[in-house]
Amino acid sequence: DIVMTQTPLSSPVTLGQPASISCRSSQSLVHSDGNTYLSWLQQRPGQPPRLLIYKISNRFSGVPDRFSGSGAGTDFTLKISRVEAEDVGVYYCMQGTQFPLTFGGGTKVEIK
Amino acid sequence: QVQLVQSGTEVKKPGASVRVSCKTSGYTFTRYGITWVRQAPGQGLEWMGWISAYNGDTKYGQRLQGRVTMTTDTSTSTAYMELRSLKSDDTAVYYCARVGTSQEFEYWGQGTLVNVSS
């Protein structure tokens, strides 16, 4: 199974400041079709997860442009350019390249 | 708009089975797969498996292999997840989600709490 490792576990951020979350996979996420199936999800307290980013850097419908994804191979990053109060929650990376699909352990974003 | 609406809270005894439903609307059901993800209290997300709504093909996580069955009913655009031989550590919120063409989990149900307790 591909292991997804996120850092940090927790990220206290000042409102209006940037935040960055790292995700590393135990093996390359490049699929045989040439695509890299790495996505990011946000889970606000008491809510189901919500898709933010897919295929490394594609924002899903309705996702604000302060969220961006980057990376390649085994190393990926989610950035929030200016954190807002509604961004509080847990963020997960997920690989869809190989079954079983696997999630990172989550990074909690909270306001300082 | 795309919606996935799940069945309500279940309380079960160890050894019992549970079936959770996920009724979809707002899109052509057979064009997308459905995945199931669970989340134990205070824990992260665990992928359980996937089913093609087109032809019923399934992929299950190894941890649950043999105890879980995913099915669909195309006449009602509903997906089902059955988990058998329940144990206390199956207590979790169970989510269904629509799977996009890039293996992304696009739209999610509201979650169903399954509480396994003697």
Short mmCIF file of C-alpha atoms in Angstrom, two decimals:
data_model
loop_
_atom_site.label_atom_id
_atom_site.label_comp_id
_atom_site.label_asym_id
_atom_site.label_seq_id
_atom_site.Cartn_x
_atom_site.Cartn_y
_atom_site.Cartn_z
CA ASP A 1 0.00 0.00 0.00
CA ILE A 2 1.12 3.58 -0.65
CA VAL A 3 1.68 5.43 2.63
CA MET A 4 0.85 9.14 2.64
CA THR A 5 2.66 11.24 5.25
CA GLN A 6 1.55 14.77 6.04
CA THR A 7 3.42 17.48 7.91
CA PRO A 8 2.88 19.31 10.12
CA LEU A 9 0.24 17.61 12.25
CA SER A 10 -1.00 21.01 13.34
CA SER A 11 -0.59 24.48 11.89
CA PRO A 12 -1.57 27.53 13.97
CA VAL A 13 -1.88 30.47 11.58
CA THR A 14 -2.64 34.17 11.96
CA LEU A 15 -5.64 35.38 9.97
CA GLY A 16 -4.52 36.82 6.64
CA GLN A 17 -1.20 34.97 6.73
CA PRO A 18 -0.22 32.06 4.46
CA ALA A 19 -0.26 28.39 5.41
CA SER A 20 1.46 25.45 3.81
CA ILE A 21 0.92 21.69 4.22
CA SER A 22 3.26 19.03 2.92
CA CYS A 23 2.33 15.53 1.78
CA ARG A 24 4.83 12.83 0.87
CA SER A 25 4.00 9.45 -0.66
CA SER A 26 6.01 6.25 -0.10
CA GLN A 27 6.24 5.73 -3.84
CA SER A 28 5.72 7.76 -6.99
CA LEU A 29 2.12 8.71 -7.70
CA VAL A 30 2.64 8.93 -11.44
CA HIS A 31 0.12 6.55 -13.01
CA SER A 32 0.92 4.46 -16.10
CA ASP A 33 -1.36 6.85 -18.02
CA GLY A 34 0.99 9.73 -17.18
CA ASN A 35 -1.34 11.46 -14.72
CA THR A 36 -0.67 11.98 -11.02
CA TYR A 37 -3.78 11.35 -8.97
CA LEU A 38 -3.10 13.40 -5.86
CA SER A 39 -5.94 15.35 -4.33
CA TRP A 40 -6.53 17.52 -1.26
CA LEU A 41 -9.65 17.61 0.88
CA GLN A 42 -10.79 19.93 3.65
CA GLN A 43 -12.92 18.80 6.56
CA ARG A 44 -14.45 21.54 8.65
CA PRO A 45 -15.55 20.63 12.18
CA GLY A 46 -18.68 18.51 12.12
CA GLN A 47 -18.82 18.41 8.33
CA PRO A 48 -18.10 15.80 5.68
CA PRO A 49 -14.87 16.23 3.72
CA ARG A 50 -14.89 18.60 0.75
CA LEU A 51 -12.74 18.31 -2.37
CA LEU A 52 -10.38 21.25 -2.88
CA ILE A 53 -7.73 20.15 -5.39
CA TYR A 54 -7.34 17.17 -7.74
CA LYS A 55 -4.51 15.97 -9.98
CA ILE A 56 -1.98 17.96 -7.91
CA SER A 57 -3.07 21.47 -8.85
CA ASN A 58 -6.61 21.60 -10.29
CA ARG A 59 -9.06 23.51 -8.12
CA PHE A 60 -12.49 21.91 -7.88
CA SER A 61 -15.60 23.90 -8.74
CA GLY A 62 -16.29 26.72 -6.29
CA VAL A 63 -12.96 26.50 -4.46
CA PRO A 64 -11.45 29.94 -3.77
CA ASP A 65 -8.25 30.77 -5.62
CA ARG A 66 -6.38 31.31 -2.34
CA PHE A 67 -6.00 27.50 -2.34
CA SER A 68 -3.30 26.11 -4.60
CA GLY A 69 -1.57 22.77 -5.03
CA SER A 70 1.83 21.89 -6.39
CA GLY A 71 4.38 19.10 -6.50
CA ALA A 72 5.39 16.04 -8.46
CA GLY A 73 6.35 12.39 -8.01
CA THR A 74 6.31 11.85 -4.25
CA ASP A 75 6.27 15.38 -2.79
CA PHE A 76 3.24 17.64 -2.79
CA THR A 77 2.15 20.89 -1.15
CA LEU A 78 -1.13 22.63 -0.43
CA LYS A 79 -0.89 26.37 0.10
CA ILE A 80 -3.43 28.81 1.43
CA SER A 81 -2.30 32.29 0.40
CA ARG A 82 -4.21 34.19 3.10
CA VAL A 83 -5.96 32.16 5.77
CA GLU A 84 -9.56 33.10 6.57
CA ALA A 85 -11.61 32.03 9.58
CA GLU A 86 -13.65 29.60 7.43
CA ASP A 87 -10.45 27.69 6.54
CA VAL A 88 -10.22 26.18 10.04
CA GLY A 89 -10.38 22.40 9.87
CA VAL A 90 -8.40 19.31 8.98
CA TYR A 91 -6.80 18.92 5.58
CA TYR A 92 -6.09 15.54 3.99
CA CYS A 93 -4.09 14.53 0.96
CA MET A 94 -5.21 11.42 -0.89
CA GLN A 95 -3.71 9.30 -3.63
CA GLY A 96 -5.91 7.82 -6.34
CA THR A 97 -3.12 6.27 -8.39
CA GLN A 98 -3.09 2.76 -6.97
CA PHE A 99 -5.58 0.59 -5.09
CA PRO A 100 -6.06 0.62 -2.19
CA LEU A 101 -6.59 4.37 -2.24
CA THR A 102 -4.98 5.95 0.78
CA PHE A 103 -5.19 9.17 2.78
CA GLY A 104 -2.64 11.14 4.71
CA GLY A 105 -3.15 11.38 8.46
CA GLY A 106 -4.45 14.94 8.30
CA THR A 107 -3.19 18.41 9.22
CA LYS A 108 -5.21 20.58 11.54
CA VAL A 109 -5.30 24.26 10.60
CA GLU A 110 -6.29 26.55 13.44
CA ILE A 111 -6.19 30.25 14.09
CA LYS A 112 -3.56 31.61 16.50
CA GLN B 1 -27.28 20.10 -8.33
CA VAL B 2 -25.47 16.92 -7.39
CA GLN B 3 -26.66 15.48 -4.07
CA LEU B 4 -25.87 12.35 -2.12
CA VAL B 5 -28.22 11.69 0.78
CA GLN B 6 -27.40 8.89 3.19
CA SER B 7 -29.59 6.86 5.52
CA GLY B 8 -29.78 7.62 9.24
CA THR B 9 -27.89 6.61 12.35
CA GLU B 10 -27.63 2.90 13.11
CA VAL B 11 -27.03 1.23 16.47
CA LYS B 12 -25.94 -2.39 16.22
CA LYS B 13 -24.69 -5.16 18.47
CA PRO B 14 -21.36 -6.90 17.83
CA GLY B 15 -21.75 -9.66 15.26
CA ALA B 16 -24.67 -7.99 13.49
CA SER B 17 -24.73 -6.51 9.99
CA VAL B 18 -25.53 -2.99 8.81
CA ARG B 19 -26.57 -1.63 5.44
CA VAL B 20 -26.12 2.05 4.66
CA SER B 21 -27.75 3.65 1.64
CA CYS B 22 -26.63 6.61 -0.45
CA LYS B 23 -29.34 8.08 -2.70
CA THR B 24 -27.98 10.26 -5.47
CA SER B 25 -29.58 12.92 -7.65
CA GLY B 26 -28.64 15.69 -10.03
CA TYR B 27 -26.52 13.63 -12.42
CA THR B 28 -26.55 10.47 -14.55
CA PHE B 29 -25.91 7.78 -11.95
CA THR B 30 -24.25 5.24 -14.24
CA ARG B 31 -21.59 7.67 -15.46
CA TYR B 32 -19.68 7.79 -12.15
CA GLY B 33 -18.37 5.46 -9.51
CA ILE B 34 -19.24 5.64 -5.83
CA THR B 35 -16.70 5.26 -3.08
CA TRP B 36 -17.16 4.62 0.63
CA VAL B 37 -14.95 6.16 3.31
CA ARG B 38 -15.24 5.81 7.06
CA GLN B 39 -14.00 7.89 9.98
CA ALA B 40 -13.75 6.52 13.50
CA PRO B 41 -14.36 9.03 16.32
CA GLY B 42 -11.56 11.59 16.42
CA GLN B 43 -9.62 9.77 13.71
CA GLY B 44 -8.69 10.26 10.07
CA LEU B 45 -10.24 8.97 6.88
CA GLU B 46 -10.15 5.31 5.83
CA TRP B 47 -10.97 4.25 2.29
CA MET B 48 -13.29 1.25 2.26
CA GLY B 49 -13.87 0.57 -1.40
CA TRP B 50 -15.33 1.64 -4.72
CA ILE B 51 -18.09 0.48 -7.02
CA SER B 52 -18.73 1.29 -10.65
CA ALA B 53 -22.33 2.37 -11.05
CA TYR B 54 -21.99 1.49 -14.73
CA ASN B 55 -21.26 -2.25 -14.43
CA GLY B 56 -21.05 -3.06 -10.71
CA ASP B 57 -17.29 -3.71 -10.66
CA THR B 58 -15.90 -3.34 -7.16
CA LYS B 59 -12.59 -2.79 -5.40
CA TYR B 60 -12.38 -3.24 -1.64
CA GLY B 61 -9.81 -2.31 0.93
CA GLN B 62 -7.98 -5.37 2.22
CA ARG B 63 -8.78 -4.65 5.85
CA LEU B 64 -12.50 -5.11 5.19
CA GLN B 65 -12.28 -7.71 2.43
CA GLY B 66 -14.74 -10.49 3.12
CA ARG B 67 -16.94 -8.43 5.43
CA VAL B 68 -18.04 -5.62 3.11
CA THR B 69 -20.24 -5.65 0.03
CA MET B 70 -21.03 -2.62 -2.13
CA THR B 71 -23.95 -2.63 -4.54
CA THR B 72 -25.98 -0.21 -6.60
CA ASP B 73 -29.59 0.03 -7.73
CA THR B 74 -29.63 1.93 -11.01
CA SER B 75 -33.45 2.15 -10.99
CA THR B 76 -33.30 4.41 -7.92
CA SER B 77 -29.77 5.86 -8.38
CA THR B 78 -28.84 4.51 -4.97
CA ALA B 79 -25.65 2.90 -3.71
CA TYR B 80 -25.48 0.56 -0.74
CA MET B 81 -22.72 -0.56 1.60
CA GLU B 82 -23.22 -3.63 3.79
CA LEU B 83 -20.78 -4.47 6.57
CA ARG B 84 -21.09 -7.83 8.34
CA SER B 85 -19.78 -9.31 11.58
CA LEU B 86 -19.61 -5.89 13.18
CA LYS B 87 -17.06 -5.21 15.89
CA SER B 88 -16.79 -2.29 18.29
CA ASP B 89 -13.98 -0.75 16.24
CA ASP B 90 -16.36 -0.51 13.27
CA THR B 91 -18.00 2.37 15.16
CA ALA B 92 -17.54 5.29 12.77
CA VAL B 93 -19.19 7.77 10.50
CA TYR B 94 -19.57 6.22 7.05
CA TYR B 95 -19.50 8.47 3.99
CA CYS B 96 -20.30 7.86 0.35
CA ALA B 97 -18.83 10.07 -2.35
CA ARG B 98 -19.05 10.35 -6.11
CA VAL B 99 -15.80 9.56 -7.88
CA GLY B 100 -14.75 11.78 -10.77
CA THR B 101 -12.75 10.83 -13.83
CA SER B 102 -9.46 11.63 -12.07
CA GLN B 103 -10.19 9.46 -9.03
CA GLU B 104 -11.18 12.56 -7.10
CA PHE B 105 -13.95 12.34 -4.52
CA GLU B 106 -16.07 15.17 -5.87
CA TYR B 107 -19.32 15.19 -3.90
CA TRP B 108 -19.97 13.68 -0.50
CA GLY B 109 -22.95 12.44 1.44
CA GLN B 110 -23.66 13.89 4.87
CA GLY B 111 -22.38 10.78 6.65
CA THR B 112 -24.06 7.97 8.59
CA LEU B 113 -23.06 7.17 12.15
CA VAL B 114 -22.86 3.45 12.86
CA ASN B 115 -22.50 2.72 16.56
CA VAL B 116 -21.54 -0.85 17.47
CA SER B 117 -22.06 -1.53 21.13
CA SER B 118 -23.18 -4.39 23.33
#
